[in-house]
Coordinates of C-alpha atoms in Angstrom, one line a residue:
Chain H
M1 CA 12.1 18.4 27.8
W2 CA 13.9 16.5 25.3
L3 CA 14.9 14.0 28.0
W4 CA 11.8 11.8 28.1
F5 CA 12.0 11.6 24.4
A6 CA 15.8 10.4 24.3
K7 CA 14.8 8.0 27.1
L8 CA 11.6 6.6 25.3
G9 CA 14.2 5.6 22.5
S10 CA 16.1 3.5 25.0
P11 CA 14.9 -0.3 24.3
K12 CA 16.2 -1.0 27.9
W13 CA 13.9 1.9 29.5
F14 CA 10.9 0.7 27.5
Y15 CA 11.6 -3.2 28.4
E16 CA 11.7 -2.2 32.1
L17 CA 8.7 0.1 31.9
S18 CA 6.6 -2.4 29.8
S19 CA 7.1 -5.2 32.4
K20 CA 5.4 -2.8 34.9
W21 CA 2.6 -2.0 32.9
L22 CA 2.0 -5.5 31.0
P23 CA 0.1 -7.2 34.3
W24 CA -2.3 -4.1 34.2
L25 CA -2.9 -4.0 30.6
V26 CA -3.3 -7.8 30.2
G27 CA -5.7 -7.7 33.0
A28 CA -7.8 -5.0 31.8
M29 CA -8.0 -6.7 28.3
A30 CA -9.0 -10.0 30.0
I31 CA -11.8 -8.4 31.6
T32 CA -13.3 -6.1 28.9
L33 CA -12.7 -8.6 26.3
A34 CA -14.6 -11.3 28.7
V35 CA -17.1 -9.0 29.6
A36 CA -17.9 -8.0 26.2
T37 CA -17.9 -11.3 24.5
V38 CA -20.2 -13.0 27.0
W39 CA -22.5 -10.2 26.6
A40 CA -22.3 -10.0 23.0
L41 CA -22.7 -13.6 22.6
L42 CA -25.3 -14.7 25.4
Y43 CA -27.0 -11.9 26.5
L44 CA -27.4 -9.6 23.2
P45 CA -31.1 -9.7 21.8
P46 CA -31.3 -11.0 18.5
D47 CA -31.8 -8.4 15.7
Y48 CA -35.2 -8.8 14.3
Q49 CA -33.9 -9.0 11.0
Q50 CA -30.6 -10.7 11.1
G51 CA -31.3 -12.8 14.3
F52 CA -28.2 -14.0 16.1
T53 CA -25.8 -13.1 13.1
S54 CA -25.8 -9.7 14.1
R55 CA -23.8 -10.8 17.0
I56 CA -20.7 -11.0 15.0
L57 CA -20.6 -7.6 14.2
I58 CA -19.5 -6.8 17.6
V59 CA -16.3 -8.4 17.0
H60 CA -16.2 -7.6 13.6
V61 CA -16.6 -3.5 14.0
A62 CA -14.0 -3.7 16.6
V63 CA -11.3 -5.4 14.9
A64 CA -12.3 -3.3 11.6
G65 CA -11.9 -0.1 13.8
T66 CA -8.7 -1.4 15.2
S67 CA -7.2 -2.3 11.7
L68 CA -7.6 1.4 10.6
A69 CA -5.2 2.4 13.1
F70 CA -2.0 0.5 12.0
F71 CA -1.0 2.7 8.9
P72 CA -1.2 5.9 10.7
L73 CA 0.9 4.2 13.6
M74 CA 3.5 2.8 11.4
A75 CA 3.7 6.1 9.6
V76 CA 4.4 8.2 13.0
A77 CA 6.8 5.3 13.8
G78 CA 8.3 5.7 10.6
T79 CA 8.7 9.3 10.6
I80 CA 10.3 8.9 14.1
T81 CA 12.8 6.4 12.5
L82 CA 13.6 8.6 9.6
V83 CA 14.0 11.9 11.7
W84 CA 15.6 10.8 15.1
K85 CA 16.8 7.4 14.1
M86 CA 15.3 6.0 17.2
K87 CA 15.6 2.1 17.2
L88 CA 12.4 1.7 19.3
A89 CA 10.1 3.1 16.7
D90 CA 11.2 0.8 14.1
M91 CA 10.9 -2.1 16.5
V92 CA 7.2 -1.4 16.8
A93 CA 6.8 -0.5 13.2
K94 CA 8.1 -3.9 12.2
N95 CA 5.7 -5.9 14.4
A96 CA 2.7 -3.6 13.4
A97 CA 3.1 -4.5 9.6
A98 CA 2.4 -7.9 10.5
L99 CA 0.0 -7.6 13.2
G100 CA -2.0 -5.1 11.2
A101 CA -2.0 -7.7 8.1
W102 CA -3.4 -10.1 10.4
F103 CA -6.3 -7.6 11.8
S104 CA -7.2 -6.6 8.4
F105 CA -7.5 -10.4 7.3
I106 CA -9.6 -10.9 10.5
T107 CA -11.8 -8.0 9.6
L108 CA -12.4 -9.4 6.0
A109 CA -12.9 -13.1 7.2
T110 CA -15.5 -12.0 10.0
G111 CA -17.1 -9.6 7.4
S112 CA -17.3 -12.3 4.9
I113 CA -19.3 -14.5 7.6
W114 CA -21.5 -12.1 8.5
G115 CA -21.9 -11.1 4.9
S116 CA -22.7 -15.2 3.9
V117 CA -25.8 -14.9 6.0
S118 CA -27.2 -11.3 5.9
W119 CA -26.2 -10.5 2.3
G120 CA -26.3 -14.1 1.1
T121 CA -23.0 -13.9 -0.3
W122 CA -19.2 -14.5 0.9
W123 CA -17.9 -11.6 -1.2
E124 CA -19.7 -8.4 -2.4
W125 CA -17.5 -5.7 -4.7
S126 CA -20.1 -3.4 -4.5
D127 CA -19.3 -2.5 -0.7
S128 CA -16.5 -0.1 -0.8
R129 CA -15.5 -0.8 2.6
L130 CA -14.6 -4.5 1.3
V131 CA -12.5 -3.6 -1.4
S132 CA -10.7 -0.9 0.3
M133 CA -10.0 -2.9 3.3
L134 CA -8.6 -5.6 0.8
F135 CA -6.4 -3.1 -0.4
Q136 CA -4.9 -2.0 2.8
F137 CA -4.4 -5.8 3.6
F138 CA -2.3 -5.9 0.1
L139 CA -0.5 -2.9 1.3
L140 CA 0.3 -4.2 4.6
L141 CA 1.6 -7.4 3.1
G142 CA 3.8 -5.3 0.9
V143 CA 5.5 -3.7 3.6
V144 CA 5.9 -7.1 5.4
S145 CA 7.4 -8.7 2.2
L146 CA 9.7 -5.5 1.6
R147 CA 11.1 -5.9 5.3
S148 CA 11.7 -9.7 4.4
A149 CA 13.4 -9.0 1.2
L150 CA 15.9 -6.5 2.7
E151 CA 18.6 -8.1 4.5
D152 CA 20.5 -5.2 6.0
S153 CA 18.2 -4.3 9.0
D154 CA 19.0 -0.8 9.0
K155 CA 18.2 -0.3 5.4
A156 CA 15.0 -2.2 6.0
A157 CA 13.9 0.0 8.5
K158 CA 14.3 3.3 6.7
A159 CA 13.0 1.7 3.6
C160 CA 9.8 0.2 5.4
A161 CA 9.4 3.6 7.0
L162 CA 9.2 5.4 3.8
L163 CA 6.9 2.8 2.6
S164 CA 4.6 3.3 5.3
I165 CA 4.5 7.1 5.0
V166 CA 3.7 6.6 1.3
G167 CA 0.9 3.8 2.3
C168 CA -0.7 5.9 5.0
I169 CA -1.4 8.6 2.1
N170 CA -2.2 6.2 -0.4
V171 CA -4.8 4.0 1.8
V172 CA -7.0 7.3 2.0
V173 CA -6.5 8.0 -1.8
I174 CA -7.5 4.6 -2.4
K175 CA -10.4 4.5 -0.1
Y176 CA -11.9 7.6 -1.7
S177 CA -11.4 6.6 -5.2
V178 CA -12.9 3.0 -4.3
E179 CA -16.0 4.9 -2.8
W180 CA -16.4 7.0 -5.9
W181 CA -16.0 4.0 -8.2
N182 CA -18.7 2.3 -6.2
T183 CA -21.2 5.0 -6.2
L184 CA -20.7 5.2 -10.2
H185 CA -21.2 1.6 -10.8
Q186 CA -24.6 1.7 -9.1
P187 CA -24.6 -1.8 -7.3
A188 CA -27.6 -3.7 -6.6
S189 CA -27.5 -2.7 -3.1
P190 CA -27.3 -5.3 -0.5
V191 CA -28.8 -4.6 2.8
S192 CA -26.9 -2.1 4.4
I193 CA -25.6 -2.1 7.7
E194 CA -27.3 0.8 8.7
S195 CA -30.7 0.1 7.8
G196 CA -32.6 -2.4 10.0
S197 CA -30.4 -3.0 12.6
A198 CA -32.0 -2.1 16.0
N199 CA -29.2 0.0 17.7
G200 CA -30.1 0.1 21.1
P201 CA -28.1 0.9 24.0
E202 CA -26.9 -2.7 25.1
F203 CA -25.9 -3.4 21.4
W204 CA -23.8 0.0 21.7
I205 CA -22.4 -0.5 25.1
A206 CA -21.2 -4.1 24.1
T207 CA -19.4 -2.8 20.9
A208 CA -17.6 0.0 22.9
L209 CA -16.5 -2.5 25.4
M210 CA -15.3 -4.8 22.6
I211 CA -13.7 -2.0 20.6
L212 CA -11.6 -1.3 23.8
G213 CA -11.2 -4.8 24.5
V214 CA -9.5 -5.4 20.9
Y215 CA -7.4 -1.8 21.5
L216 CA -6.1 -3.4 24.4
F217 CA -5.2 -6.7 22.8
M218 CA -3.6 -4.8 19.9
S219 CA -1.4 -2.8 22.4
V220 CA -0.5 -6.2 24.2
S221 CA 0.4 -8.1 21.1
L222 CA 2.5 -4.9 20.2
I223 CA 4.2 -4.5 23.3
L224 CA 5.1 -8.2 23.9
S225 CA 6.2 -8.5 20.2
T226 CA 8.4 -5.5 20.7
R227 CA 9.9 -6.8 23.5
N228 CA 10.8 -10.0 21.6
E229 CA 12.2 -7.9 19.2
I230 CA 14.2 -5.8 21.8
L231 CA 15.8 -8.9 23.2
R232 CA 16.7 -10.3 19.6
R233 CA 18.3 -7.1 18.5
E234 CA 20.0 -6.3 22.0
R235 CA 21.0 -10.0 22.6
R236 CA 24.7 -8.7 22.8
A237 CA 23.8 -5.9 25.2
L238 CA 25.1 -6.3 29.0
W239 CA 21.7 -5.8 30.4
V240 CA 19.9 -8.5 28.3
Q241 CA 22.8 -11.0 29.3
E242 CA 22.2 -10.0 32.8
L243 CA 18.4 -10.7 32.3
L244 CA 18.8 -13.8 30.9
H245 CA 21.2 -15.1 33.6
E246 CA 18.8 -14.2 36.2
S247 CA 16.0 -16.4 34.8
D248 CA 18.6 -19.3 34.5
Chain N
M1 CA 32.5 26.1 -12.8
K2 CA 29.5 24.2 -11.8
P3 CA 27.1 23.5 -14.6
S4 CA 23.4 24.8 -14.0
T5 CA 20.8 22.2 -12.6
L6 CA 18.9 22.6 -15.9
T7 CA 22.1 21.4 -17.9
A8 CA 22.4 18.5 -15.5
F9 CA 18.9 17.6 -16.0
V10 CA 18.9 17.8 -19.5
L11 CA 22.1 16.0 -19.9
T12 CA 20.7 12.9 -17.7
L13 CA 17.9 12.9 -20.0
K14 CA 20.0 12.6 -22.9
R15 CA 22.1 9.9 -21.7
D16 CA 19.3 7.8 -20.4
L17 CA 17.9 7.9 -23.9
L18 CA 21.0 7.2 -25.5
I19 CA 21.4 4.2 -23.5
A20 CA 17.8 3.2 -24.1
F21 CA 18.2 3.1 -27.7
K22 CA 21.6 1.2 -27.8
R23 CA 19.8 -1.5 -25.5
K24 CA 16.6 -2.0 -27.8
N25 CA 15.3 -5.1 -25.8
D26 CA 14.3 -2.8 -22.7
I27 CA 11.9 -0.8 -25.1
V28 CA 10.6 -3.7 -27.2
N29 CA 10.2 -6.3 -24.7
P30 CA 7.5 -4.3 -22.2
F31 CA 5.8 -3.1 -25.5
M32 CA 5.5 -6.8 -27.2
F33 CA 4.3 -7.9 -23.8
F34 CA 1.5 -5.3 -23.4
V35 CA 0.3 -6.5 -27.2
I36 CA 0.4 -10.0 -26.4
V37 CA -1.3 -9.8 -22.9
V38 CA -4.2 -7.8 -24.8
S39 CA -4.4 -10.3 -27.7
L40 CA -4.5 -13.2 -25.2
F41 CA -8.0 -11.8 -23.6
P42 CA -10.1 -12.5 -26.9
L43 CA -8.9 -16.2 -27.0
A44 CA -9.4 -16.6 -23.0
I45 CA -12.9 -14.9 -22.9
S46 CA -14.8 -14.9 -26.1
P47 CA -14.6 -13.3 -29.6
E48 CA -17.7 -11.9 -29.5
P49 CA -17.8 -8.2 -30.3
A50 CA -20.1 -7.2 -27.8
R51 CA -18.4 -9.1 -24.9
L52 CA -14.8 -7.6 -26.0
A53 CA -16.4 -4.0 -26.1
E54 CA -17.5 -4.4 -22.5
I55 CA -14.1 -5.6 -21.1
S56 CA -11.8 -3.8 -23.8
S57 CA -10.9 -0.6 -21.5
G58 CA -10.2 -2.9 -18.5
V59 CA -8.2 -5.2 -20.6
I60 CA -5.8 -2.3 -22.1
W61 CA -5.7 -0.8 -18.5
I62 CA -4.4 -3.9 -16.9
A63 CA -2.1 -5.0 -19.6
V64 CA -0.6 -1.3 -19.4
L65 CA -0.2 -1.8 -15.7
L66 CA 1.5 -5.4 -15.9
S67 CA 3.9 -4.0 -18.7
A68 CA 4.9 -1.0 -16.9
M69 CA 5.5 -3.2 -13.9
L70 CA 7.8 -5.1 -15.9
S71 CA 9.8 -2.3 -17.8
M72 CA 9.9 -0.6 -14.3
D73 CA 12.6 -3.1 -13.3
S74 CA 15.3 -1.3 -15.9
L75 CA 14.8 2.2 -14.4
F76 CA 17.8 2.1 -12.0
R77 CA 19.2 -1.3 -12.3
A78 CA 22.1 -0.6 -14.9
D79 CA 22.9 2.5 -13.1
F80 CA 23.1 0.6 -9.9
E81 CA 25.3 -2.2 -11.3
D82 CA 28.0 0.1 -12.7
G83 CA 28.1 2.4 -10.1
S84 CA 26.8 5.3 -12.1
L85 CA 23.8 5.8 -9.6
E86 CA 26.4 6.4 -7.0
M87 CA 27.8 9.3 -9.2
L88 CA 24.2 10.6 -9.2
L89 CA 23.6 10.6 -5.5
L90 CA 27.1 12.7 -5.0
S91 CA 26.1 15.3 -7.5
P92 CA 25.8 18.6 -6.4
H93 CA 22.3 19.0 -8.2
P94 CA 19.0 18.4 -6.2
L95 CA 18.4 14.6 -6.9
F96 CA 14.7 15.6 -7.2
F97 CA 15.6 16.7 -10.9
L98 CA 17.8 13.9 -11.6
V99 CA 15.5 11.3 -10.7
L100 CA 12.7 13.2 -12.6
A101 CA 15.2 13.4 -15.8
K102 CA 15.4 9.6 -15.3
N103 CA 11.7 9.1 -15.0
I104 CA 11.0 11.2 -18.2
A105 CA 13.5 9.1 -20.1
H106 CA 12.1 5.9 -19.0
W107 CA 8.5 6.9 -19.9
L108 CA 9.4 8.4 -23.1
V109 CA 10.8 4.9 -24.4
S110 CA 8.3 2.5 -22.2
G111 CA 5.2 4.4 -21.8
L112 CA 5.1 6.4 -25.0
P113 CA 4.9 3.6 -27.3
V114 CA 2.0 2.2 -25.6
V115 CA -0.1 5.3 -25.8
V116 CA 0.4 5.6 -29.3
A117 CA -0.3 1.8 -30.0
S118 CA -3.6 2.0 -27.7
P119 CA -6.0 3.1 -30.2
L120 CA -5.2 0.0 -32.6
L121 CA -5.3 -2.4 -29.5
G122 CA -8.7 -0.6 -28.5
Y123 CA -9.8 -1.4 -32.4
M124 CA -9.1 -4.9 -32.1
L125 CA -10.7 -5.1 -28.7
K126 CA -14.0 -3.6 -30.5
L127 CA -14.0 -0.8 -28.0
P128 CA -16.5 1.9 -29.5
A129 CA -14.7 4.5 -31.5
D130 CA -16.0 7.2 -29.7
A131 CA -13.6 6.2 -26.8
Y132 CA -10.4 6.2 -28.7
A133 CA -9.4 9.6 -27.9
T134 CA -10.2 9.2 -24.4
L135 CA -8.2 5.9 -23.9
M136 CA -5.3 7.8 -25.6
L137 CA -5.8 10.5 -23.1
T138 CA -5.9 8.6 -20.3
L139 CA -3.0 6.7 -21.0
L140 CA -1.1 9.7 -21.7
I141 CA -1.9 10.8 -18.2
G142 CA -2.0 7.6 -16.5
T143 CA 1.2 6.0 -17.8
P144 CA 3.9 8.7 -16.4
T145 CA 1.7 8.5 -13.1
L146 CA 2.3 4.8 -12.9
S147 CA 5.9 5.3 -13.7
L148 CA 6.4 7.9 -10.9
I149 CA 4.5 5.6 -8.4
G150 CA 6.7 2.8 -9.3
S151 CA 9.9 4.4 -9.4
I152 CA 9.6 4.8 -5.5
A153 CA 9.6 1.0 -4.9
V154 CA 12.0 0.5 -7.7
A155 CA 14.2 3.0 -5.6
L156 CA 13.5 1.1 -2.5
T157 CA 14.3 -2.4 -4.0
V158 CA 17.2 -1.6 -6.1
G159 CA 20.1 -3.4 -4.4
L160 CA 17.9 -6.5 -4.5
G161 CA 19.1 -9.6 -6.6
S162 CA 15.5 -10.8 -7.9
R163 CA 13.0 -8.2 -7.2
G164 CA 10.6 -8.6 -10.1
L165 CA 7.7 -10.0 -7.6
I166 CA 8.0 -7.8 -4.8
L167 CA 7.9 -4.7 -7.3
A168 CA 4.7 -5.8 -8.4
V169 CA 3.4 -6.6 -4.9
I170 CA 4.3 -3.2 -3.6
T171 CA 3.4 -1.1 -6.5
L172 CA 0.2 -2.7 -7.8
P173 CA -2.1 -1.9 -5.0
F174 CA -0.9 1.7 -5.1
S175 CA -1.9 2.0 -8.7
V176 CA -5.5 1.2 -7.7
P177 CA -6.8 5.1 -8.3
V178 CA -5.2 5.4 -11.5
L179 CA -6.6 2.3 -12.8
I180 CA -10.2 3.4 -11.6
F181 CA -10.2 6.6 -13.1
G182 CA -8.5 5.7 -16.1
T183 CA -11.0 3.0 -16.8
L184 CA -14.0 4.9 -15.6
A185 CA -13.2 7.6 -18.2
V186 CA -12.7 5.1 -21.2
Q187 CA -16.2 3.5 -20.2
A188 CA -18.0 7.0 -19.8
S189 CA -17.2 8.2 -23.4
A190 CA -17.5 4.7 -24.5
G191 CA -21.1 5.2 -23.3
G192 CA -21.4 8.8 -24.7
L193 CA -20.9 10.4 -21.5
P194 CA -18.4 13.2 -20.8
A195 CA -15.3 12.1 -19.2
G196 CA -13.6 15.4 -18.2
G197 CA -14.0 14.9 -14.5
Y198 CA -12.3 11.6 -14.6
L199 CA -9.5 13.2 -16.5
A200 CA -9.4 16.2 -14.2
L201 CA -8.8 13.7 -11.5
M202 CA -6.3 11.9 -13.3
L203 CA -4.3 15.1 -13.8
A204 CA -4.5 15.9 -10.1
L205 CA -3.0 12.4 -9.3
L206 CA -0.3 13.0 -12.1
A207 CA 0.2 16.5 -10.3
G208 CA 0.5 15.1 -7.1
S209 CA 3.1 12.1 -8.1
L210 CA 4.7 14.6 -10.1
S211 CA 5.8 16.6 -7.1
L212 CA 6.1 14.3 -4.5
A213 CA 7.4 10.8 -6.2
P214 CA 10.6 12.0 -7.3
L215 CA 11.4 13.5 -3.7
T216 CA 10.2 10.0 -2.4
S217 CA 12.4 8.1 -5.0
A218 CA 15.3 10.3 -4.0
A219 CA 15.0 9.4 -0.6
A220 CA 14.7 5.9 -1.0
L221 CA 17.6 5.7 -3.6
R222 CA 19.7 7.6 -0.5
I223 CA 18.5 4.8 1.8
S224 CA 19.2 2.0 -0.8
V225 CA 22.6 3.1 -2.0
S226 CA 24.4 3.5 1.3

């Protein structure tokens, strides 16, 4: 029963398996993203209050949802690194931190663009989702900078694993405290996302497709960067050398 | 014969306090930094009492956070440089208690002076007098929490040459809940409202970090010193 688990930890096995999966994943990603984008940008009826700006929400919601997956992912990978010392888990975690920071950034950016039209402001402290997303972004950057500060890669792996686990817990605590802080500050509430948007079926199907597409995009990016990392770290291994000679 | 863990705990505490009092710079500088940062705010913003009263709790808390960040740097550094940290890791006693002892010693010399001086700074920033007690209480609960949270990042970066900034980048986002509840409590009592709920939440944060942070710091030290 543990055999598949031990196998999963082997970078070579992952590299070969992902070579088979990648074309399918990329294909599925391309189709869902294309359909969802075209649908969202060309066919979605304009919202009666927000007009055409509601269309950016489809991208925003999908990216935001996906960006929340990074800390749990890194915490699980970190636990595997600390407990089973699996190299592959750390390679995934390393790339997940930087990718997660990018996803959080895109979430903040698309949210700001939407907010600049709908709320009339690029940044609004009275929305707790904005604030907690900002701090998730900072925490992810902290993990990235810890990784780059530690030179010994084995030490960096364990240190970042620990920080990811603590960070995962902290993201939740920060989220709740920010929400609470917010309700107590009695914001001059901007138009909330829930009110006013006609959430018809075409809106939801487009959003669901976009979420699926963005998740696929995240998986593909993660797999691609992990493959690069495998080649970089295992460059002295025999199978990588052979692979390189084949491609010559 | 092996001394009991309690003896080891007390000895570590005493040793750290003794070292701190022999190197007074480590105590005085973070405290002076705190006082100076607070006194810069009226110059930068406005000497007007009403405006100062409005921002005073936030200013004091931010200054506390920054000075805690600076003082954290010395928590394990000297011990790492002279090798006594390795002795600590090799000791047969649970590292949890030894790290906790170091944390307490560090808080006594860096956190406690800030707590004691806070009413004076509150007065200088025109904080309403009703809120002095709450300010001291929140700092009494909050500063050890900050030290405990900070010790994780210090332990993770103990081997690095220059780490002041990375320490801040990692720790500051972690201190958001403490900052939120600390300032909310002070603002509540400045406005004549009860602050008990916030204090209870801060105590919960302290209890959580008291039980989890030394454990995590111990694990981080084992990673860094190997």
